CSV table of C-alpha atoms in Angstrom, one decimal:
chain,number,residue,atom,x,y,z
A,1,MET,CA,-37.8,83.4,50.0
A,2,ASN,CA,-37.7,85.9,47.1
A,3,TRP,CA,-35.2,85.6,44.3
A,4,ASN,CA,-33.1,88.7,45.1
A,5,LEU,CA,-32.6,87.6,48.7
A,6,TYR,CA,-31.6,84.1,47.5
A,7,LEU,CA,-29.0,85.5,45.1
A,8,LEU,CA,-27.5,87.8,47.7
A,9,LEU,CA,-27.2,85.2,50.4
A,10,SER,CA,-26.0,82.5,48.0
A,11,GLY,CA,-23.3,84.9,46.8
A,12,MET,CA,-22.3,85.6,50.3
A,13,MET,CA,-21.8,81.9,51.1
A,14,PHE,CA,-20.0,81.4,47.7
A,15,LEU,CA,-17.4,84.1,48.4
A,16,GLU,CA,-17.0,83.2,52.1
A,17,PHE,CA,-16.0,79.6,51.4
A,18,THR,CA,-14.0,80.5,48.2
A,19,ILE,CA,-11.6,82.3,50.5
A,20,TRP,CA,-11.1,79.5,52.9
A,21,GLY,CA,-11.2,76.8,50.1
A,22,ALA,CA,-8.4,78.6,48.2
A,23,TRP,CA,-5.8,78.1,51.0
A,24,GLY,CA,-7.2,75.7,53.6
A,25,PRO,CA,-6.8,72.3,51.8
A,26,VAL,CA,-3.4,72.9,50.2
A,27,LEU,CA,-1.3,75.4,52.2
A,28,ALA,CA,0.0,72.4,54.3
A,29,THR,CA,1.9,71.1,51.2
A,30,ARG,CA,3.7,74.5,50.9
A,31,ILE,CA,4.6,74.5,54.6
A,32,LEU,CA,5.9,70.9,54.8
A,33,GLY,CA,7.4,71.0,51.3
A,34,PRO,CA,9.1,74.1,49.9
A,35,LEU,CA,9.3,75.9,53.2
A,36,LYS,CA,10.6,72.7,55.0
A,37,MET,CA,8.8,73.4,58.3
A,38,THR,CA,8.0,70.7,60.9
A,39,GLY,CA,4.7,69.1,61.8
A,40,LYS,CA,4.5,71.2,65.0
A,41,GLN,CA,5.1,74.4,63.0
A,42,LEU,CA,2.4,73.3,60.6
A,43,GLY,CA,0.1,72.7,63.6
A,44,TRP,CA,0.8,76.3,64.9
A,45,ILE,CA,0.1,77.9,61.5
A,46,TYR,CA,-3.1,76.0,61.0
A,47,GLY,CA,-3.9,76.5,64.6
A,48,THR,CA,-4.1,80.2,64.1
A,49,LEU,CA,-7.7,80.0,62.7
A,50,PRO,CA,-8.9,77.8,65.6
A,51,LEU,CA,-7.3,80.2,68.1
A,52,GLY,CA,-9.0,83.1,66.3
A,53,CYS,CA,-12.3,81.2,66.6
A,54,ILE,CA,-11.8,81.0,70.4
A,55,VAL,CA,-11.4,84.7,70.9
A,56,ALA,CA,-12.8,86.7,68.0
A,57,PRO,CA,-16.3,85.3,67.6
A,58,LEU,CA,-17.2,86.1,71.2
A,59,ALA,CA,-16.3,89.7,70.7
A,60,ALA,CA,-17.9,89.9,67.3
A,61,GLY,CA,-21.1,88.3,68.6
A,62,GLN,CA,-21.4,91.1,71.2
A,63,ILE,CA,-20.7,93.8,68.7
A,64,VAL,CA,-23.3,92.6,66.1
A,65,ASP,CA,-25.9,91.8,68.8
A,66,ARG,CA,-25.6,95.2,70.5
A,67,TRP,CA,-24.0,97.9,68.3
A,68,CYS,CA,-23.0,97.2,64.7
A,69,PRO,CA,-25.0,95.9,61.7
A,70,THR,CA,-23.7,92.4,60.7
A,71,GLU,CA,-23.1,93.2,57.1
A,72,VAL,CA,-20.8,96.2,58.0
A,73,TYR,CA,-18.8,94.0,60.4
A,74,LEU,CA,-18.4,91.4,57.7
A,75,GLY,CA,-17.3,93.9,55.1
A,76,ILE,CA,-14.6,95.5,57.3
A,77,SER,CA,-13.3,92.1,58.4
A,78,HIS,CA,-12.8,90.8,54.9
A,79,LEU,CA,-11.1,93.9,53.6
A,80,ILE,CA,-8.5,93.8,56.3
A,81,GLY,CA,-8.2,90.0,55.9
A,82,GLY,CA,-7.5,90.3,52.2
A,83,VAL,CA,-4.5,92.6,52.8
A,84,LEU,CA,-3.1,90.2,55.4
A,85,LEU,CA,-3.4,87.2,53.1
A,86,LEU,CA,-1.6,88.9,50.4
A,87,ALA,CA,1.2,89.8,52.8
A,88,ALA,CA,1.3,86.1,54.1
A,89,ALA,CA,1.9,85.0,50.5
A,90,ARG,CA,5.3,86.7,50.6
A,91,ALA,CA,6.3,85.2,54.0
A,92,THR,CA,8.8,82.3,53.8
A,93,ARG,CA,9.9,82.0,57.5
A,94,PHE,CA,7.8,80.5,60.3
A,95,ARG,CA,7.5,83.6,62.6
A,96,PRO,CA,6.3,86.1,60.0
A,97,LEU,CA,3.9,83.5,58.4
A,98,VAL,CA,2.4,82.4,61.7
A,99,THR,CA,2.0,86.1,62.8
A,100,LEU,CA,0.3,87.1,59.6
A,101,MET,CA,-2.0,84.1,59.6
A,102,GLY,CA,-2.8,84.8,63.3
A,103,LEU,CA,-3.9,88.3,62.5
A,104,TYR,CA,-5.9,87.1,59.6
A,105,ALA,CA,-7.6,84.5,61.8
A,106,LEU,CA,-8.8,87.3,64.1
A,107,CYS,CA,-10.5,88.9,61.0
A,108,PHE,CA,-11.9,85.8,59.3
A,109,ALA,CA,-12.9,83.6,62.3
A,110,PRO,CA,-16.0,85.7,63.4
A,111,THR,CA,-17.3,85.7,59.8
A,112,LEU,CA,-17.9,81.9,59.8
A,113,ALA,CA,-20.6,82.4,62.5
A,114,LEU,CA,-21.8,85.7,61.3
A,115,VAL,CA,-22.6,84.6,57.7
A,116,ASN,CA,-24.9,82.0,59.2
A,117,ALA,CA,-26.4,84.5,61.7
A,118,LEU,CA,-27.1,86.9,58.9
A,119,ALA,CA,-28.6,84.2,56.7
A,120,PHE,CA,-30.9,82.9,59.5
A,121,ALA,CA,-32.1,86.5,60.2
A,122,HIS,CA,-33.5,86.7,56.7
A,123,ILE,CA,-34.3,83.1,55.6
A,124,PRO,CA,-37.9,82.1,56.2
A,125,ASN,CA,-38.2,78.5,57.6
A,126,PRO,CA,-34.4,77.8,57.8
A,127,GLU,CA,-35.0,74.0,58.2
A,128,VAL,CA,-36.2,74.0,54.6
A,129,HIS,CA,-34.4,76.9,52.8
A,130,TYR,CA,-31.0,77.1,54.6
A,131,PHE,CA,-29.6,74.2,52.6
A,132,ARG,CA,-30.4,75.9,49.3
A,133,VAL,CA,-28.3,78.9,50.3
A,134,ARG,CA,-25.5,77.1,52.2
A,135,VAL,CA,-24.8,74.7,49.2
A,136,TRP,CA,-23.1,77.5,47.4
A,137,GLY,CA,-20.3,77.5,49.9
A,138,ALA,CA,-19.6,73.9,49.0
A,139,ILE,CA,-19.8,74.6,45.3
A,140,SER,CA,-17.3,77.5,45.7
A,141,TRP,CA,-14.8,75.2,47.4
A,142,VAL,CA,-15.0,72.7,44.5
A,143,LEU,CA,-14.6,75.4,41.9
A,144,VAL,CA,-11.7,77.2,43.6
A,145,GLY,CA,-9.9,73.9,44.0
A,146,GLY,CA,-10.4,73.1,40.3
A,147,ALA,CA,-9.3,76.6,39.3
A,148,LEU,CA,-6.1,76.3,41.3
A,149,THR,CA,-5.3,72.9,39.8
A,150,VAL,CA,-5.7,74.3,36.2
A,151,TRP,CA,-3.5,77.3,37.1
A,152,ARG,CA,-0.8,75.1,38.5
A,153,ARG,CA,-0.8,72.7,35.6
A,154,SER,CA,-0.4,75.7,33.3
A,155,GLY,CA,3.1,76.2,34.8
A,156,ARG,CA,2.5,79.9,35.5
A,157,TRP,CA,3.6,81.8,38.5
A,158,ARG,CA,3.0,80.1,41.8
A,159,VAL,CA,6.1,80.8,44.0
A,160,LYS,CA,6.2,77.3,45.5
A,161,GLY,CA,2.6,77.2,46.5
A,162,ALA,CA,2.1,80.8,47.5
A,163,ASP,CA,-0.5,81.2,44.8
A,164,CYS,CA,-3.2,79.8,47.1
A,165,LEU,CA,-2.8,82.7,49.5
A,166,VAL,CA,-2.8,85.3,46.7
A,167,LEU,CA,-6.0,83.8,45.3
A,168,ALA,CA,-7.6,83.8,48.8
A,169,GLY,CA,-6.5,87.4,49.4
A,170,VAL,CA,-8.1,88.7,46.2
A,171,PHE,CA,-11.4,87.0,46.9
A,172,SER,CA,-11.3,88.4,50.4
A,173,LEU,CA,-11.1,91.9,49.1
A,174,ILE,CA,-14.0,91.2,46.7
A,175,MET,CA,-16.0,89.8,49.6
A,176,GLY,CA,-15.3,92.8,51.7
A,177,VAL,CA,-16.9,95.1,49.1
A,178,TYR,CA,-19.8,92.7,48.4
A,179,CYS,CA,-20.8,92.6,52.1
A,180,PHE,CA,-21.9,96.2,52.1
A,181,PHE,CA,-24.6,95.2,49.6
A,182,LEU,CA,-26.1,92.4,51.8
A,183,PRO,CA,-29.5,92.8,53.5
A,184,HIS,CA,-29.4,95.2,56.4
A,185,THR,CA,-29.1,93.3,59.6
A,186,PRO,CA,-29.2,95.6,62.6
A,187,PRO,CA,-28.4,94.6,66.2
A,188,ALA,CA,-31.3,92.7,67.8
A,189,HIS,CA,-30.3,93.3,71.4
A,190,GLN,CA,-30.5,96.5,73.3
A,191,ALA,CA,-27.1,97.8,74.3
A,192,GLY,CA,-28.0,98.3,78.0
A,193,ALA,CA,-29.5,94.8,78.5
A,194,VAL,CA,-27.8,91.7,79.8
A,195,VAL,CA,-24.7,90.8,77.8
A,196,PRO,CA,-25.8,88.4,75.0
A,197,PHE,CA,-22.9,86.0,75.5
A,198,VAL,CA,-23.8,85.6,79.1
A,199,GLN,CA,-27.3,84.6,78.1
A,200,ALA,CA,-25.8,82.2,75.5
A,201,LEU,CA,-23.8,80.5,78.2
A,202,SER,CA,-26.9,80.0,80.2
A,203,MET,CA,-28.1,77.7,77.5
A,204,LEU,CA,-25.6,75.1,78.9
A,205,LYS,CA,-28.1,74.5,81.7
A,206,ASP,CA,-30.0,72.4,79.2
A,207,PRO,CA,-28.4,68.9,79.4
A,208,ASN,CA,-29.0,68.3,75.7
A,209,MET,CA,-27.1,71.5,74.7
A,210,LEU,CA,-24.2,70.6,77.1
A,211,ILE,CA,-23.9,67.1,75.7
A,212,PHE,CA,-24.2,68.4,72.1
A,213,LEU,CA,-21.3,70.9,72.6
A,214,ILE,CA,-19.1,68.4,74.4
A,215,LEU,CA,-19.5,65.9,71.6
A,216,ALA,CA,-19.2,68.5,68.9
A,217,PHE,CA,-15.9,69.6,70.5
A,218,VAL,CA,-14.4,66.1,70.5
A,219,VAL,CA,-15.5,65.5,66.9
A,220,SER,CA,-14.0,68.8,65.8
A,221,THR,CA,-10.6,67.9,67.3
A,222,GLN,CA,-10.4,64.9,64.9
A,223,LEU,CA,-11.1,66.9,61.7
A,224,GLN,CA,-7.5,68.2,61.6
A,225,PHE,CA,-6.3,64.7,60.8
A,226,TYR,CA,-8.2,65.2,57.5
A,227,PHE,CA,-7.3,68.9,56.9
A,228,LEU,CA,-3.6,68.5,57.9
A,229,GLY,CA,-2.9,65.0,56.8
A,230,THR,CA,-4.8,64.3,53.6
A,231,ALA,CA,-2.8,66.4,51.1
A,232,ARG,CA,0.5,64.9,52.3
A,233,TYR,CA,-1.0,61.4,52.5
A,234,LEU,CA,-2.1,61.6,48.9
A,235,GLU,CA,1.4,62.7,47.8
A,236,ASP,CA,2.9,59.8,49.7
A,237,ILE,CA,0.7,57.2,47.9
A,238,GLY,CA,1.7,58.6,44.5
A,239,THR,CA,-0.8,61.4,43.7
A,240,PRO,CA,0.7,64.2,41.6
A,241,HIS,CA,1.1,67.4,43.5
A,242,ALA,CA,-0.7,69.5,40.9
A,243,ALA,CA,-3.7,67.3,41.0
A,244,ILE,CA,-4.3,67.5,44.8
A,245,PRO,CA,-6.4,70.8,44.9
A,246,ALA,CA,-8.9,69.3,42.5
A,247,LEU,CA,-9.0,66.0,44.3
A,248,MET,CA,-9.6,67.7,47.6
A,249,GLY,CA,-12.7,69.1,45.9
A,250,ILE,CA,-14.2,65.6,45.8
A,251,ALA,CA,-15.3,66.1,49.4
A,252,GLN,CA,-17.0,69.4,48.5
A,253,LEU,CA,-18.8,67.7,45.5
A,254,ALA,CA,-20.2,65.2,48.0
A,255,GLN,CA,-21.2,68.1,50.3
A,256,VAL,CA,-23.0,69.7,47.4
A,257,VAL,CA,-25.0,66.5,46.8
A,258,ALA,CA,-25.7,66.2,50.5
A,259,MET,CA,-27.1,69.7,50.8
A,260,ALA,CA,-28.9,69.9,47.5
A,261,LEU,CA,-30.4,66.4,47.4
A,262,ILE,CA,-30.0,64.3,50.5
A,263,LEU,CA,-30.4,66.6,53.6
A,264,PRO,CA,-33.7,68.2,52.5
A,265,VAL,CA,-35.2,64.7,52.4
A,266,THR,CA,-33.4,62.9,55.3
A,267,PHE,CA,-33.0,65.6,57.8
A,268,PRO,CA,-36.8,66.0,58.6
A,269,ARG,CA,-37.0,62.2,59.0
A,270,LEU,CA,-33.7,61.6,60.9
A,271,GLY,CA,-33.8,64.6,63.1
A,272,TYR,CA,-30.8,66.1,64.9
A,273,GLN,CA,-29.8,63.1,66.9
A,274,TRP,CA,-29.4,60.6,64.1
A,275,THR,CA,-28.1,63.1,61.6
A,276,LEU,CA,-25.2,63.9,63.9
A,277,ALA,CA,-24.6,60.3,64.7
A,278,LEU,CA,-24.6,59.3,61.0
A,279,ALA,CA,-22.1,62.1,60.2
A,280,THR,CA,-19.7,61.0,62.9
A,281,GLY,CA,-20.0,57.4,61.6
A,282,LEU,CA,-19.1,58.6,58.1
A,283,TRP,CA,-15.9,60.2,59.3
A,284,LEU,CA,-15.1,57.1,61.2
A,285,LEU,CA,-15.5,55.0,58.0
A,286,MET,CA,-13.3,57.4,56.0
A,287,PHE,CA,-10.4,57.2,58.6
A,288,LEU,CA,-10.7,53.4,58.7
A,289,ILE,CA,-10.1,53.4,54.9
A,290,TYR,CA,-7.2,55.8,55.3
A,291,ALA,CA,-5.7,53.6,58.1
A,292,ARG,CA,-6.2,50.2,56.7
A,293,LEU,CA,-5.8,50.7,52.9
A,294,ARG,CA,-3.2,52.4,50.8
A,295,GLN,CA,-5.0,51.8,47.4
A,296,ARG,CA,-5.0,55.3,45.9
A,297,ASN,CA,-8.3,55.2,44.0
A,298,LEU,CA,-10.2,53.9,47.0
A,299,VAL,CA,-8.6,56.5,49.3
A,300,ILE,CA,-9.5,59.3,46.9
A,301,ALA,CA,-13.1,58.0,46.6
A,302,SER,CA,-13.4,57.8,50.4
A,303,MET,CA,-12.8,61.6,50.6
A,304,ALA,CA,-16.4,61.9,49.5
A,305,LEU,CA,-17.4,60.6,53.0
A,306,HIS,CA,-15.8,63.8,54.5
A,307,GLY,CA,-18.1,66.0,52.4
A,308,LEU,CA,-21.2,64.0,53.4
A,309,ALA,CA,-20.2,64.0,57.0
A,310,PHE,CA,-19.3,67.7,57.1
A,311,ALA,CA,-22.7,68.7,55.5
A,312,PHE,CA,-24.7,66.5,57.8
A,313,PHE,CA,-22.9,67.5,61.0
A,314,PHE,CA,-22.3,71.2,60.7
A,315,ASP,CA,-25.5,72.2,58.9
A,316,ALA,CA,-27.6,70.2,61.3
A,317,ALA,CA,-25.6,71.8,64.2
A,318,PHE,CA,-26.1,75.4,62.9
A,319,ILE,CA,-29.8,74.9,62.5
A,320,TYR,CA,-30.0,73.2,66.0
A,321,VAL,CA,-28.3,76.2,67.6
A,322,ASN,CA,-30.6,78.6,65.8
A,323,ARG,CA,-33.7,76.7,66.9
A,324,VAL,CA,-32.8,76.5,70.6
A,325,ALA,CA,-31.4,80.1,71.0
A,326,PRO,CA,-33.7,83.1,71.7
A,327,PRO,CA,-33.8,85.5,68.7
A,328,GLU,CA,-32.1,88.3,70.5
A,329,ILE,CA,-28.9,86.3,71.2
A,330,ARG,CA,-28.6,84.1,68.1
A,331,GLY,CA,-25.5,85.9,67.0
A,332,SER,CA,-23.8,85.1,70.3
A,333,ALA,CA,-25.2,81.6,70.3
A,334,GLN,CA,-23.7,80.9,66.9
A,335,ALA,CA,-20.5,82.4,68.2
A,336,LEU,CA,-20.5,80.1,71.2
A,337,TYR,CA,-20.8,77.1,68.9
A,338,THR,CA,-18.1,78.4,66.6
A,339,THR,CA,-15.8,78.9,69.6
A,340,VAL,CA,-16.3,75.4,70.9
A,341,THR,CA,-15.9,73.6,67.5
A,342,LEU,CA,-14.0,75.7,65.0
A,343,GLY,CA,-12.1,77.4,67.9
A,344,LEU,CA,-11.3,75.1,70.8
A,345,GLY,CA,-11.9,71.9,68.9
A,346,LEU,CA,-9.8,72.6,65.9
A,347,PHE,CA,-7.0,74.2,68.0
A,348,VAL,CA,-6.7,71.2,70.2
A,349,GLY,CA,-7.0,69.1,67.1
A,350,THR,CA,-4.0,70.9,65.5
A,351,ARG,CA,-1.9,70.2,68.5
A,352,ILE,CA,-2.9,66.6,68.7
A,353,THR,CA,-2.5,66.1,64.9
A,354,GLY,CA,0.9,67.8,64.8
A,355,ALA,CA,2.2,65.9,67.7
A,356,VAL,CA,1.0,62.5,66.4
A,357,MET,CA,2.4,63.2,62.9
A,358,ASP,CA,5.8,64.1,64.5
A,359,ARG,CA,5.7,61.1,66.8
A,360,PHE,CA,5.1,58.7,63.9
A,361,ARG,CA,7.4,60.3,61.3
A,362,ARG,CA,10.5,58.4,60.3
A,363,GLU,CA,13.2,59.0,57.7
A,364,GLY,CA,11.2,57.0,55.2
A,365,GLY,CA,8.1,59.2,55.8
A,366,PHE,CA,4.9,59.2,57.9
A,367,GLN,CA,3.4,56.0,59.4
A,368,TRP,CA,0.0,56.8,58.2
A,369,ARG,CA,-1.7,53.6,59.4
A,370,THR,CA,-1.0,54.4,63.0
A,371,ILE,CA,-1.7,58.1,62.6
A,372,PHE,CA,-5.2,57.6,61.3
A,373,LEU,CA,-6.2,55.0,63.9
A,374,VAL,CA,-6.2,57.9,66.5
A,375,PRO,CA,-9.3,59.6,65.1
A,376,CYS,CA,-11.0,56.3,64.5
A,377,LEU,CA,-11.1,55.5,68.2
A,378,LEU,CA,-12.5,58.9,69.4
A,379,LEU,CA,-15.0,59.1,66.5
A,380,ALA,CA,-16.4,55.7,67.4
A,381,VAL,CA,-17.0,56.8,71.0
A,382,CYS,CA,-18.7,60.0,69.8
A,383,ALA,CA,-21.0,58.2,67.4
A,384,LEU,CA,-22.2,55.9,70.2
A,385,ALA,CA,-22.6,58.9,72.6
A,386,PHE,CA,-24.8,60.7,70.1
A,387,ILE,CA,-27.0,57.6,69.8
A,388,PHE,CA,-27.4,56.9,73.5
A,389,PHE,CA,-27.1,60.3,75.3
A,390,PHE,CA,-28.1,63.2,73.0
A,391,LYS,CA,-31.8,63.7,72.5
A,392,GLY,CA,-32.1,66.5,69.9
């Protein structure tokens, strides 16, 4: 892979995850705190992105596989998304906020699959070189969390946590312009041929692919306990509010280490089956620490397990889908995986997490021990299922 291509694709990953990293880990504290919304309302607002991932990637996959260059679709989506995020920063009531975040999700959700599809279209030998490009997405998440923490500690304008949405909106506009300079990636499928998504669905005839998607769905439902619960949990065990964005970056630091140093060595040896099983086990261990211990430093350190698990699971999964899908439908195949995990999985997860948090919320606060035992049970089942039933 030549240097110019590496820089372009790395910049794409950096900006893509800077946008999500600016608001994803910390918006919940604004919703539950200054805006005084309920856990169910939090679940609906965070559920807009999974809902977007259910619908939008399927349509986007058809468009880029049949008619529109991928980089053009990415650019338009991020420009519109940036405007919507800036508008969401001004919303203080549930209905306007959930509406704006829902519209934004329709723009942003397809890009999560398409940046990978574009990268795989140009990276030679993805099993070796993909990690070098994807690592910049994790680095950006760490840096934006640190920058937001420094900004908040400076005491400057933040309008009760809305600064995270403003920052995300600005970077989305920058990303929109940047995408038009990415390598040209024309549609690989003829417009008159069989619909690519129909071909992608036919991949479910493979028992391994079916088992993989079912388990990936269940694992994804449990991730919302981390995304929706961690920031508030850290506050409840005595962590200063202003320090939380930087502390949430611990997971991304671990993700950087995993992609830069660990996965290039372990992935060829472990293969898909054991890499996915190990990732699921790491999430299980993290939630066990959350559930059984309230020692702040240990809980903070355990967040690194999320970063390791996220890198192991999702990077191995994206490569697996790219390997088993025919070249002409890889955009739709990545969209199918995104729909199942970041779409259906995270949406169902938001509903489960929001309901569980409301069920175990008392006047004195959340009963975190009981809340975090829920993902422990399901992740234990999934880890065993990857070991005994999935043959990657």
